[in-house]
């Protein structure tokens, strides 16, 4: 199986893909190469590779084309650095036939920028314990990783023609009147689903790697293994069939969202039967992510973060200084609570009833605030949960997704009328 190093033709140094240049370069003599030029620089290992019979999964032993050392990798690893001579190695033999990706988004964010993004992101997280982030010394490791993804494309036919109603109550003089408004909602047309990405590597942390969405697929190019030079890369070990349930889920969620967005005020129940999902197609792509492992010396725990290698977006779970959070919540809500009571007092409306309403309202606001910070820091927020859906929305950034939308007013009628008791 072929193991490749790209060697500079001027000095023999290793040639890597540079996120800064958007081209390939030799770090020793700074010679810059295009994709076509770099393909001519391959140095291959001529020795046979050995599959190591390991108890816990398959490990494969390769030979570094530069120093000849044995390199043991996971079965899925297709690019790495030689542990001995540090040359960037691409195991291009592992990417043959069905394992050959069709698309790649090359790194745009280099290691320095990824660290800068991480640093400025963590500085905005004011409830992280002070001891957690002092300087970047606690970063143990940072690796540029190409993760394997399936990209799903399809179109969805919408066909909704349904009557619905909405009731609302109004005070009219001495009466409380409840109305029912009937209407017919028609939605017909096509919804495009483009490049819905699904991580195709079993051993990776799905939430962490997928939460860096969105990627801009306008910058995806045809795959060539030379782009992996200088990075770690993993090939897929999840087949597309295994992802169909999760894909269908995202497609329905997204279609429902598009239809809901096209409705104002009145809405009818939108169900999966309103959609006919077309015959989909897949592409196999490598997408760039910086993986950071971080050691909190204070708690001696490890934390993991991901940085989108194209956009610099940072995600990861963070520890919370709860004392700081509870105090800050109190400082935000307490003044509001006092102002409301002062207004009630000076307008002569402060009674046990209004005081309790203000108190309960403030407690709810406080709990919501604490909950929001917790779900943000623990990565359970809705943005993270709906990451696939958000990515499709990002790809389809145009207004008219459904061609035919019509709301027909079928009239409004009174359904109940009751006299208001006055004290
Ligand atoms: Zn060189
Ligand atoms: Zn080596």
PDB file of N, CA and C in Angstrom, residues 279-338:
ATOM      1  N   UNK A 279     -35.326  10.925  -4.285  1.00  0.00           N
ATOM      2  CA  UNK A 279     -34.203  10.000  -4.297  1.00  0.00           C
ATOM      3  C   UNK A 279     -32.928  10.810  -4.026  1.00  0.00           C
ATOM      4  N   UNK A 280     -32.289  10.570  -2.914  1.00  0.00           N
ATOM      5  CA  UNK A 280     -31.130  11.379  -2.552  1.00  0.00           C
ATOM      6  C   UNK A 280     -29.837  10.871  -3.148  1.00  0.00           C
ATOM      7  N   UNK A 281     -28.811  11.699  -3.070  1.00  0.00           N
ATOM      8  CA  UNK A 281     -27.494  11.253  -3.510  1.00  0.00           C
ATOM      9  C   UNK A 281     -26.453  11.667  -2.474  1.00  0.00           C
ATOM     10  N   UNK A 282     -25.335  10.942  -2.475  1.00  0.00           N
ATOM     11  CA  UNK A 282     -24.292  11.197  -1.488  1.00  0.00           C
ATOM     12  C   UNK A 282     -22.986  11.605  -2.147  1.00  0.00           C
ATOM     13  N   UNK A 283     -22.238  12.409  -1.401  1.00  0.00           N
ATOM     14  CA  UNK A 283     -20.843  12.630  -1.753  1.00  0.00           C
ATOM     15  C   UNK A 283     -20.028  12.350  -0.504  1.00  0.00           C
ATOM     16  N   UNK A 284     -18.769  11.998  -0.719  1.00  0.00           N
ATOM     17  CA  UNK A 284     -17.889  11.696   0.401  1.00  0.00           C
ATOM     18  C   UNK A 284     -16.829  12.786   0.435  1.00  0.00           C
ATOM     19  N   UNK A 285     -16.729  13.480   1.578  1.00  0.00           N
ATOM     20  CA  UNK A 285     -15.854  14.652   1.637  1.00  0.00           C
ATOM     21  C   UNK A 285     -14.982  14.656   2.878  1.00  0.00           C
ATOM     22  N   UNK A 286     -13.863  15.344   2.777  1.00  0.00           N
ATOM     23  CA  UNK A 286     -12.972  15.568   3.920  1.00  0.00           C
ATOM     24  C   UNK A 286     -13.103  17.032   4.325  1.00  0.00           C
ATOM     25  N   UNK A 287     -13.448  17.259   5.591  1.00  0.00           N
ATOM     26  CA  UNK A 287     -13.647  18.631   6.058  1.00  0.00           C
ATOM     27  C   UNK A 287     -12.666  18.952   7.189  1.00  0.00           C
ATOM     28  N   UNK A 288     -12.178  20.207   7.213  1.00  0.00           N
ATOM     29  CA  UNK A 288     -11.065  20.556   8.106  1.00  0.00           C
ATOM     30  C   UNK A 288     -11.492  21.031   9.493  1.00  0.00           C
ATOM     31  N   UNK A 289     -10.916  20.414  10.520  1.00  0.00           N
ATOM     32  CA  UNK A 289     -11.227  20.777  11.909  1.00  0.00           C
ATOM     33  C   UNK A 289      -9.923  20.762  12.730  1.00  0.00           C
ATOM     34  N   UNK A 290      -9.715  21.785  13.522  1.00  0.00           N
ATOM     35  CA  UNK A 290      -8.604  21.758  14.478  1.00  0.00           C
ATOM     36  C   UNK A 290      -9.104  21.123  15.765  1.00  0.00           C
ATOM     37  N   UNK A 291      -8.416  20.105  16.236  1.00  0.00           N
ATOM     38  CA  UNK A 291      -8.805  19.431  17.474  1.00  0.00           C
ATOM     39  C   UNK A 291      -7.829  19.841  18.572  1.00  0.00           C
ATOM     40  N   UNK A 292      -8.368  20.410  19.640  1.00  0.00           N
ATOM     41  CA  UNK A 292      -7.529  20.889  20.741  1.00  0.00           C
ATOM     42  C   UNK A 292      -7.784  20.037  21.975  1.00  0.00           C
ATOM     43  N   UNK A 293      -6.727  19.563  22.601  1.00  0.00           N
ATOM     44  CA  UNK A 293      -6.917  18.928  23.911  1.00  0.00           C
ATOM     45  C   UNK A 293      -6.238  19.812  24.946  1.00  0.00           C
ATOM     46  N   UNK A 294      -6.935  19.988  26.047  1.00  0.00           N
ATOM     47  CA  UNK A 294      -6.597  21.023  27.018  1.00  0.00           C
ATOM     48  C   UNK A 294      -6.583  20.399  28.397  1.00  0.00           C
ATOM     49  N   UNK A 295      -5.550  20.696  29.164  1.00  0.00           N
ATOM     50  CA  UNK A 295      -5.463  20.131  30.513  1.00  0.00           C
ATOM     51  C   UNK A 295      -5.664  21.230  31.544  1.00  0.00           C
ATOM     52  N   UNK A 296      -6.745  21.125  32.301  1.00  0.00           N
ATOM     53  CA  UNK A 296      -6.975  22.089  33.376  1.00  0.00           C
ATOM     54  C   UNK A 296      -6.166  21.639  34.592  1.00  0.00           C
ATOM     55  N   UNK A 297      -5.097  22.384  34.869  1.00  0.00           N
ATOM     56  CA  UNK A 297      -4.180  21.972  35.945  1.00  0.00           C
ATOM     57  C   UNK A 297      -4.880  21.995  37.291  1.00  0.00           C
ATOM     58  N   UNK A 298      -5.830  22.904  37.426  1.00  0.00           N
ATOM     59  CA  UNK A 298      -6.554  23.061  38.678  1.00  0.00           C
ATOM     60  C   UNK A 298      -7.302  21.782  39.065  1.00  0.00           C
ATOM     61  N   UNK A 299      -8.086  21.254  38.108  1.00  0.00           N
ATOM     62  CA  UNK A 299      -8.884  20.052  38.400  1.00  0.00           C
ATOM     63  C   UNK A 299      -8.205  18.799  37.871  1.00  0.00           C
ATOM     64  N   UNK A 300      -7.114  18.996  37.144  1.00  0.00           N
ATOM     65  CA  UNK A 300      -6.413  17.916  36.453  1.00  0.00           C
ATOM     66  C   UNK A 300      -7.337  17.110  35.537  1.00  0.00           C
ATOM     67  N   UNK A 301      -8.296  17.827  34.897  1.00  0.00           N
ATOM     68  CA  UNK A 301      -9.207  17.179  33.948  1.00  0.00           C
ATOM     69  C   UNK A 301      -8.855  17.616  32.533  1.00  0.00           C
ATOM     70  N   UNK A 302      -9.224  16.751  31.582  1.00  0.00           N
ATOM     71  CA  UNK A 302      -8.970  17.079  30.186  1.00  0.00           C
ATOM     72  C   UNK A 302     -10.233  17.628  29.533  1.00  0.00           C
ATOM     73  N   UNK A 303     -10.064  18.641  28.744  1.00  0.00           N
ATOM     74  CA  UNK A 303     -11.173  19.231  27.999  1.00  0.00           C
ATOM     75  C   UNK A 303     -10.805  19.214  26.521  1.00  0.00           C
ATOM     76  N   UNK A 304     -11.845  19.074  25.690  1.00  0.00           N
ATOM     77  CA  UNK A 304     -11.583  18.998  24.255  1.00  0.00           C
ATOM     78  C   UNK A 304     -12.370  20.069  23.505  1.00  0.00           C
ATOM     79  N   UNK A 305     -11.720  20.676  22.549  1.00  0.00           N
ATOM     80  CA  UNK A 305     -12.361  21.733  21.771  1.00  0.00           C
ATOM     81  C   UNK A 305     -12.132  21.490  20.289  1.00  0.00           C
ATOM     82  N   UNK A 306     -13.059  22.003  19.476  1.00  0.00           N
ATOM     83  CA  UNK A 306     -12.887  21.937  18.025  1.00  0.00           C
ATOM     84  C   UNK A 306     -12.949  23.337  17.447  1.00  0.00           C
ATOM     85  N   UNK A 307     -12.143  23.564  16.440  1.00  0.00           N
ATOM     86  CA  UNK A 307     -12.178  24.839  15.724  1.00  0.00           C
ATOM     87  C   UNK A 307     -12.417  24.522  14.251  1.00  0.00           C
ATOM     88  N   UNK A 308     -13.425  25.147  13.663  1.00  0.00           N
ATOM     89  CA  UNK A 308     -13.694  24.957  12.241  1.00  0.00           C
ATOM     90  C   UNK A 308     -12.472  25.436  11.446  1.00  0.00           C
ATOM     91  N   UNK A 309     -11.874  24.549  10.660  1.00  0.00           N
ATOM     92  CA  UNK A 309     -10.662  24.862   9.918  1.00  0.00           C
ATOM     93  C   UNK A 309     -10.885  25.788   8.743  1.00  0.00           C
ATOM     94  N   UNK A 310     -12.145  26.073   8.446  1.00  0.00           N
ATOM     95  CA  UNK A 310     -12.464  26.989   7.348  1.00  0.00           C
ATOM     96  C   UNK A 310     -12.867  28.358   7.887  1.00  0.00           C
ATOM     97  N   UNK A 311     -13.645  28.368   9.007  1.00  0.00           N
ATOM     98  CA  UNK A 311     -14.200  29.634   9.499  1.00  0.00           C
ATOM     99  C   UNK A 311     -13.626  30.099  10.837  1.00  0.00           C
ATOM    100  N   UNK A 312     -13.002  29.199  11.606  1.00  0.00           N
ATOM    101  CA  UNK A 312     -12.463  29.576  12.907  1.00  0.00           C
ATOM    102  C   UNK A 312     -13.479  29.499  14.039  1.00  0.00           C
ATOM    103  N   UNK A 313     -14.684  29.026  13.750  1.00  0.00           N
ATOM    104  CA  UNK A 313     -15.695  28.872  14.820  1.00  0.00           C
ATOM    105  C   UNK A 313     -15.219  27.848  15.862  1.00  0.00           C
ATOM    106  N   UNK A 314     -15.351  28.205  17.153  1.00  0.00           N
ATOM    107  CA  UNK A 314     -14.845  27.356  18.233  1.00  0.00           C
ATOM    108  C   UNK A 314     -16.001  26.745  19.018  1.00  0.00           C
ATOM    109  N   UNK A 315     -15.903  25.466  19.351  1.00  0.00           N
ATOM    110  CA  UNK A 315     -16.913  24.818  20.197  1.00  0.00           C
ATOM    111  C   UNK A 315     -16.226  23.908  21.217  1.00  0.00           C
ATOM    112  N   UNK A 316     -16.927  23.612  22.295  1.00  0.00           N
ATOM    113  CA  UNK A 316     -16.411  22.703  23.309  1.00  0.00           C
ATOM    114  C   UNK A 316     -17.089  22.944  24.638  1.00  0.00           C
ATOM    115  N   UNK A 317     -17.097  21.894  25.465  1.00  0.00           N
ATOM    116  CA  UNK A 317     -17.702  22.030  26.793  1.00  0.00           C
ATOM    117  C   UNK A 317     -16.742  22.765  27.715  1.00  0.00           C
ATOM    118  N   UNK A 318     -17.318  23.608  28.574  1.00  0.00           N
ATOM    119  CA  UNK A 318     -16.499  24.405  29.482  1.00  0.00           C
ATOM    120  C   UNK A 318     -16.953  24.218  30.928  1.00  0.00           C
ATOM    121  N   UNK A 319     -16.013  24.310  31.862  1.00  0.00           N
ATOM    122  CA  UNK A 319     -16.415  24.263  33.275  1.00  0.00           C
ATOM    123  C   UNK A 319     -17.070  25.593  33.665  1.00  0.00           C
ATOM    124  N   UNK A 320     -17.975  25.555  34.638  1.00  0.00           N
ATOM    125  CA  UNK A 320     -18.670  26.768  35.069  1.00  0.00           C
ATOM    126  C   UNK A 320     -18.327  27.083  36.521  1.00  0.00           C
ATOM    127  N   UNK A 321     -18.018  28.315  36.773  1.00  0.00           N
ATOM    128  CA  UNK A 321     -17.867  28.801  38.142  1.00  0.00           C
ATOM    129  C   UNK A 321     -19.274  29.182  38.618  1.00  0.00           C
ATOM    130  N   UNK A 322     -19.949  28.224  39.288  1.00  0.00           N
ATOM    131  CA  UNK A 322     -21.366  28.420  39.618  1.00  0.00           C
ATOM    132  C   UNK A 322     -21.606  29.594  40.563  1.00  0.00           C
ATOM    133  N   UNK A 323     -20.708  29.808  41.509  1.00  0.00           N
ATOM    134  CA  UNK A 323     -20.879  30.924  42.456  1.00  0.00           C
ATOM    135  C   UNK A 323     -20.946  32.236  41.675  1.00  0.00           C
ATOM    136  N   UNK A 324     -20.050  32.359  40.695  1.00  0.00           N
ATOM    137  CA  UNK A 324     -19.989  33.564  39.860  1.00  0.00           C
ATOM    138  C   UNK A 324     -21.271  33.711  39.039  1.00  0.00           C
ATOM    139  N   UNK A 325     -21.754  32.586  38.487  1.00  0.00           N
ATOM    140  CA  UNK A 325     -22.962  32.606  37.662  1.00  0.00           C
ATOM    141  C   UNK A 325     -24.185  33.004  38.493  1.00  0.00           C
ATOM    142  N   UNK A 326     -24.357  32.370  39.660  1.00  0.00           N
ATOM    143  CA  UNK A 326     -25.542  32.663  40.480  1.00  0.00           C
ATOM    144  C   UNK A 326     -25.537  34.114  40.936  1.00  0.00           C
ATOM    145  N   UNK A 327     -24.370  34.614  41.286  1.00  0.00           N
ATOM    146  CA  UNK A 327     -24.261  35.997  41.743  1.00  0.00           C
ATOM    147  C   UNK A 327     -24.579  36.968  40.608  1.00  0.00           C
ATOM    148  N   UNK A 328     -24.036  36.653  39.409  1.00  0.00           N
ATOM    149  CA  UNK A 328     -24.254  37.549  38.273  1.00  0.00           C
ATOM    150  C   UNK A 328     -25.732  37.550  37.868  1.00  0.00           C
ATOM    151  N   UNK A 329     -26.394  36.382  37.977  1.00  0.00           N
ATOM    152  CA  UNK A 329     -27.829  36.306  37.692  1.00  0.00           C
ATOM    153  C   UNK A 329     -28.616  37.181  38.650  1.00  0.00           C
ATOM    154  N   UNK A 330     -28.214  37.109  39.893  1.00  0.00           N
ATOM    155  CA  UNK A 330     -28.881  37.887  40.938  1.00  0.00           C
ATOM    156  C   UNK A 330     -28.694  39.386  40.684  1.00  0.00           C
ATOM    157  N   UNK A 331     -27.475  39.758  40.304  1.00  0.00           N
ATOM    158  CA  UNK A 331     -27.173  41.166  40.055  1.00  0.00           C
ATOM    159  C   UNK A 331     -27.958  41.695  38.852  1.00  0.00           C
ATOM    160  N   UNK A 332     -28.309  40.807  37.928  1.00  0.00           N
ATOM    161  CA  UNK A 332     -29.048  41.234  36.738  1.00  0.00           C
ATOM    162  C   UNK A 332     -30.544  41.344  37.037  1.00  0.00           C
ATOM    163  N   UNK A 333     -31.070  40.393  37.821  1.00  0.00           N
ATOM    164  CA  UNK A 333     -32.517  40.311  38.026  1.00  0.00           C
ATOM    165  C   UNK A 333     -32.989  41.204  39.176  1.00  0.00           C
ATOM    166  N   UNK A 334     -32.183  41.299  40.243  1.00  0.00           N
ATOM    167  CA  UNK A 334     -32.598  42.033  41.441  1.00  0.00           C
ATOM    168  C   UNK A 334     -32.977  43.497  41.173  1.00  0.00           C
ATOM    169  N   UNK A 335     -32.147  44.254  40.439  1.00  0.00           N
ATOM    170  CA  UNK A 335     -32.527  45.650  40.165  1.00  0.00           C
ATOM    171  C   UNK A 335     -33.866  45.756  39.432  1.00  0.00           C
ATOM    172  N   UNK A 336     -34.083  44.837  38.469  1.00  0.00           N
ATOM    173  CA  UNK A 336     -35.346  44.828  37.717  1.00  0.00           C
ATOM    174  C   UNK A 336     -36.536  44.608  38.646  1.00  0.00           C
ATOM    175  N   UNK A 337     -36.347  43.630  39.546  1.00  0.00           N
ATOM    176  CA  UNK A 337     -37.387  43.281  40.518  1.00  0.00           C
ATOM    177  C   UNK A 337     -37.718  44.489  41.399  1.00  0.00           C
ATOM    178  N   UNK A 338     -36.679  45.192  41.847  1.00  0.00           N
ATOM    179  CA  UNK A 338     -36.881  46.360  42.714  1.00  0.00           C
ATOM    180  C   UNK A 338     -37.573  47.487  41.961  1.00  0.00           C
TER     181      UNK A 338
END
